[in-house]
Amino acid sequence: MREKYYSSRGCATLDAVARNAGRRAELADAGIAVLAREGSRGLTHRAVDAECGAPTGTTSNYFRSRAELLEGLVARISERLAPDPEVLAELASHPPGRASFGRHLRDIVRRLSAHPEVTLAWFELRLEAARRPEVADLMRGVLLEGFRGDVAYNEAAGLPGGPAEIALFHYAVDGLLFDRLTVSIDPDTPTDEVVEALVDGLL
């Protein structure tokens, strides 16, 4: 009987945690939408409440300060833009080399293009980092961790290019996505063609 009591209590706790995590994700998604549409000045707890259709004060219950809200958005953006494990497995099935690197890069650009508001929100956070030291500190850690992870993945997969080349591809992909999601200087050239040109030019 005692074992059953603790088992049931544990399930209830896990259910509450799951509901809490789900609600945080919903609010973070609403915050991403606000940030992408209104910019950093429009991102307030009240605006997120309204976007989510939640009672006033809901967002502040989950994210007590603006700093916590921004941290929550960064974490949620990382979740939503993360690679699909099945896609990674398919990419890994090809022999390493220039062609495989191109496939990886096209997948990155596809993921970032498939969710425009998420990528635009990310760019807004990068811009906010130029204005606010506390946001810069947050973004610096996330960006450096991501870059190091990309370098490690590239090396483990046997793909061409080291840290310098990976950095160049970061610069190029950021510029390409910024162009395609705002006002493009060359909208008639397919994005895949631009990616292939980047691979040919930078490797």
Short mmCIF file of C-alpha atoms in Angstrom, two decimals:
data_model
loop_
_atom_site.label_atom_id
_atom_site.label_comp_id
_atom_site.label_asym_id
_atom_site.label_seq_id
_atom_site.Cartn_x
_atom_site.Cartn_y
_atom_site.Cartn_z
CA MET A 1 0.00 0.00 0.00
CA ARG A 2 2.86 2.33 0.83
CA GLU A 3 4.53 1.53 -2.49
CA LYS A 4 1.32 2.29 -4.37
CA TYR A 5 0.92 5.60 -2.53
CA TYR A 6 4.35 6.81 -3.51
CA SER A 7 3.95 5.55 -7.07
CA SER A 8 0.66 7.40 -7.50
CA ARG A 9 2.05 10.55 -5.94
CA GLY A 10 5.04 10.41 -8.26
CA CYS A 11 2.79 10.14 -11.30
CA ALA A 12 0.77 13.14 -10.17
CA THR A 13 3.96 15.13 -9.70
CA LEU A 14 5.22 14.14 -13.13
CA ASP A 15 1.90 15.12 -14.67
CA ALA A 16 2.12 18.53 -13.00
CA VAL A 17 5.68 18.97 -14.24
CA ALA A 18 4.60 18.04 -17.78
CA ARG A 19 1.70 20.50 -17.66
CA ASN A 20 4.01 23.19 -16.32
CA ALA A 21 6.58 22.52 -19.07
CA GLY A 22 3.84 22.56 -21.69
CA ARG A 23 2.50 25.88 -20.46
CA ARG A 24 5.99 27.39 -20.43
CA ALA A 25 6.47 26.24 -24.02
CA GLU A 26 3.14 27.80 -25.07
CA LEU A 27 4.08 31.11 -23.45
CA ALA A 28 7.57 31.00 -24.96
CA ASP A 29 6.08 30.38 -28.41
CA ALA A 30 3.80 33.38 -27.90
CA GLY A 31 6.82 35.42 -26.84
CA ILE A 32 8.67 34.36 -29.99
CA ALA A 33 5.72 35.51 -32.10
CA VAL A 34 5.62 38.88 -30.34
CA LEU A 35 9.38 39.36 -30.64
CA ALA A 36 9.39 38.51 -34.34
CA ARG A 37 6.45 40.80 -35.10
CA GLU A 38 6.98 43.73 -32.72
CA GLY A 39 10.69 43.66 -31.97
CA SER A 40 12.30 43.72 -28.56
CA ARG A 41 10.47 46.88 -27.47
CA GLY A 42 7.15 45.16 -27.96
CA LEU A 43 8.14 42.15 -25.89
CA THR A 44 6.44 42.52 -22.51
CA HIS A 45 4.86 40.06 -20.13
CA ARG A 46 1.47 41.59 -20.85
CA ALA A 47 1.99 41.32 -24.62
CA VAL A 48 2.84 37.62 -24.27
CA ASP A 49 -0.28 37.08 -22.15
CA ALA A 50 -2.38 38.69 -24.87
CA GLU A 51 -0.70 36.73 -27.67
CA CYS A 52 -1.27 33.46 -25.81
CA GLY A 53 -4.82 34.36 -24.82
CA ALA A 54 -3.87 33.92 -21.18
CA PRO A 55 -5.07 35.93 -18.16
CA THR A 56 -2.96 38.95 -17.31
CA GLY A 57 -0.10 37.93 -15.04
CA THR A 58 0.25 34.40 -16.41
CA THR A 59 3.58 35.02 -18.12
CA SER A 60 5.06 36.70 -15.06
CA ASN A 61 4.11 33.63 -13.02
CA TYR A 62 6.29 31.47 -15.24
CA PHE A 63 9.00 34.01 -16.13
CA ARG A 64 9.41 36.37 -13.17
CA SER A 65 11.60 38.96 -14.89
CA ARG A 66 12.44 40.09 -18.40
CA ALA A 67 15.78 38.30 -18.06
CA GLU A 68 13.98 35.02 -17.27
CA LEU A 69 11.63 35.59 -20.20
CA LEU A 70 14.54 36.12 -22.59
CA GLU A 71 16.25 33.00 -21.26
CA GLY A 72 13.04 31.08 -21.83
CA LEU A 73 12.77 32.35 -25.41
CA VAL A 74 16.38 31.44 -26.18
CA ALA A 75 15.84 27.92 -24.84
CA ARG A 76 12.61 27.51 -26.78
CA ILE A 77 14.16 28.79 -30.02
CA SER A 78 16.93 26.22 -29.62
CA GLU A 79 14.31 23.49 -29.18
CA ARG A 80 12.30 24.53 -32.22
CA LEU A 81 15.31 24.87 -34.51
CA ALA A 82 17.02 21.67 -33.37
CA PRO A 83 17.78 19.11 -36.09
CA ASP A 84 15.49 16.12 -36.54
CA PRO A 85 17.34 12.97 -35.34
CA GLU A 86 15.95 11.01 -38.30
CA VAL A 87 17.26 13.63 -40.74
CA LEU A 88 20.66 13.58 -39.02
CA ALA A 89 20.74 9.80 -39.32
CA GLU A 90 19.94 10.03 -43.03
CA LEU A 91 22.63 12.66 -43.54
CA ALA A 92 25.14 10.50 -41.69
CA SER A 93 24.40 7.60 -44.06
CA HIS A 94 26.20 9.42 -46.90
CA PRO A 95 29.99 9.24 -47.30
CA PRO A 96 31.65 12.32 -45.75
CA GLY A 97 32.85 14.91 -48.22
CA ARG A 98 31.86 18.08 -50.02
CA ALA A 99 28.51 16.69 -51.19
CA SER A 100 27.60 15.57 -47.68
CA PHE A 101 28.61 18.92 -46.26
CA GLY A 102 26.30 20.56 -48.79
CA ARG A 103 23.43 18.33 -47.68
CA HIS A 104 24.04 19.32 -44.05
CA LEU A 105 24.09 22.99 -44.95
CA ARG A 106 20.87 22.74 -46.96
CA ASP A 107 19.19 21.10 -43.96
CA ILE A 108 20.30 23.96 -41.70
CA VAL A 109 18.98 26.58 -44.11
CA ARG A 110 15.74 24.61 -44.59
CA ARG A 111 15.13 24.46 -40.82
CA LEU A 112 15.80 28.14 -40.36
CA SER A 113 13.61 29.03 -43.35
CA ALA A 114 10.73 26.74 -42.37
CA HIS A 115 9.99 28.74 -39.23
CA PRO A 116 10.49 32.40 -40.23
CA GLU A 117 9.15 33.90 -37.01
CA VAL A 118 11.52 31.78 -34.92
CA THR A 119 14.55 32.84 -36.95
CA LEU A 120 13.44 36.48 -36.97
CA ALA A 121 13.05 36.35 -33.20
CA TRP A 122 16.59 34.99 -33.00
CA PHE A 123 17.87 37.90 -35.08
CA GLU A 124 16.00 40.30 -32.79
CA LEU A 125 17.82 38.80 -29.83
CA ARG A 126 21.15 39.23 -31.62
CA LEU A 127 20.32 42.90 -32.18
CA GLU A 128 19.23 43.32 -28.58
CA ALA A 129 22.59 41.90 -27.53
CA ALA A 130 24.26 44.89 -29.20
CA ARG A 131 22.27 47.24 -26.95
CA ARG A 132 22.11 45.44 -23.61
CA PRO A 133 25.15 43.85 -21.94
CA GLU A 134 23.01 41.34 -20.02
CA VAL A 135 21.49 40.06 -23.26
CA ALA A 136 24.96 39.95 -24.83
CA ASP A 137 26.14 37.76 -21.96
CA LEU A 138 23.21 35.39 -22.49
CA MET A 139 23.64 35.21 -26.25
CA ARG A 140 27.43 34.90 -26.13
CA GLY A 141 27.24 31.71 -24.10
CA VAL A 142 24.59 30.15 -26.33
CA LEU A 143 26.34 31.12 -29.57
CA LEU A 144 29.76 29.88 -28.46
CA GLU A 145 28.30 26.60 -27.25
CA GLY A 146 26.51 26.14 -30.57
CA PHE A 147 29.61 26.97 -32.59
CA ARG A 148 31.77 24.54 -30.61
CA GLY A 149 29.11 21.87 -31.04
CA ASP A 150 29.09 22.42 -34.82
CA VAL A 151 32.88 22.14 -34.99
CA ALA A 152 32.82 18.94 -32.91
CA TYR A 153 30.03 17.44 -35.04
CA ASN A 154 31.87 18.28 -38.25
CA GLU A 155 35.06 16.68 -36.99
CA ALA A 156 33.30 13.55 -35.68
CA ALA A 157 31.41 13.12 -38.97
CA GLY A 158 34.62 13.43 -40.98
CA LEU A 159 33.24 16.39 -42.94
CA PRO A 160 35.59 18.88 -44.60
CA GLY A 161 36.42 22.17 -42.92
CA GLY A 162 37.73 23.14 -39.52
CA PRO A 163 36.80 25.91 -37.07
CA ALA A 164 37.72 28.71 -39.49
CA GLU A 165 35.56 27.29 -42.28
CA ILE A 166 32.66 26.60 -39.92
CA ALA A 167 32.83 30.21 -38.72
CA LEU A 168 32.71 31.42 -42.33
CA PHE A 169 29.64 29.28 -42.97
CA HIS A 170 27.98 30.74 -39.87
CA TYR A 171 28.58 34.24 -41.21
CA ALA A 172 27.33 33.26 -44.65
CA VAL A 173 24.20 31.43 -43.49
CA ASP A 174 23.25 34.24 -41.10
CA GLY A 175 23.56 36.72 -43.96
CA LEU A 176 21.61 34.51 -46.35
CA LEU A 177 18.74 34.00 -43.90
CA PHE A 178 18.67 37.70 -43.02
CA ASP A 179 18.39 38.48 -46.74
CA ARG A 180 15.69 35.89 -47.43
CA LEU A 181 13.55 36.73 -44.39
CA THR A 182 13.66 40.51 -44.79
CA VAL A 183 14.22 42.17 -48.19
CA SER A 184 16.27 40.12 -50.61
CA ILE A 185 18.84 41.57 -52.99
CA ASP A 186 18.40 38.56 -55.30
CA PRO A 187 15.03 36.91 -54.70
CA ASP A 188 15.01 35.09 -58.07
CA THR A 189 17.99 32.85 -57.31
CA PRO A 190 16.82 29.68 -55.51
CA THR A 191 18.19 29.34 -52.01
CA ASP A 192 19.62 25.89 -52.74
CA GLU A 193 21.71 27.40 -55.55
CA VAL A 194 23.08 29.99 -53.17
CA VAL A 195 23.98 27.23 -50.68
CA GLU A 196 25.78 25.25 -53.37
CA ALA A 197 27.74 28.35 -54.36
CA LEU A 198 28.71 28.91 -50.72
CA VAL A 199 29.96 25.34 -50.41
CA ASP A 200 31.98 25.63 -53.64
CA GLY A 201 33.42 29.00 -52.66
CA LEU A 202 34.26 28.39 -49.01
CA LEU A 203 35.58 24.83 -49.00
#
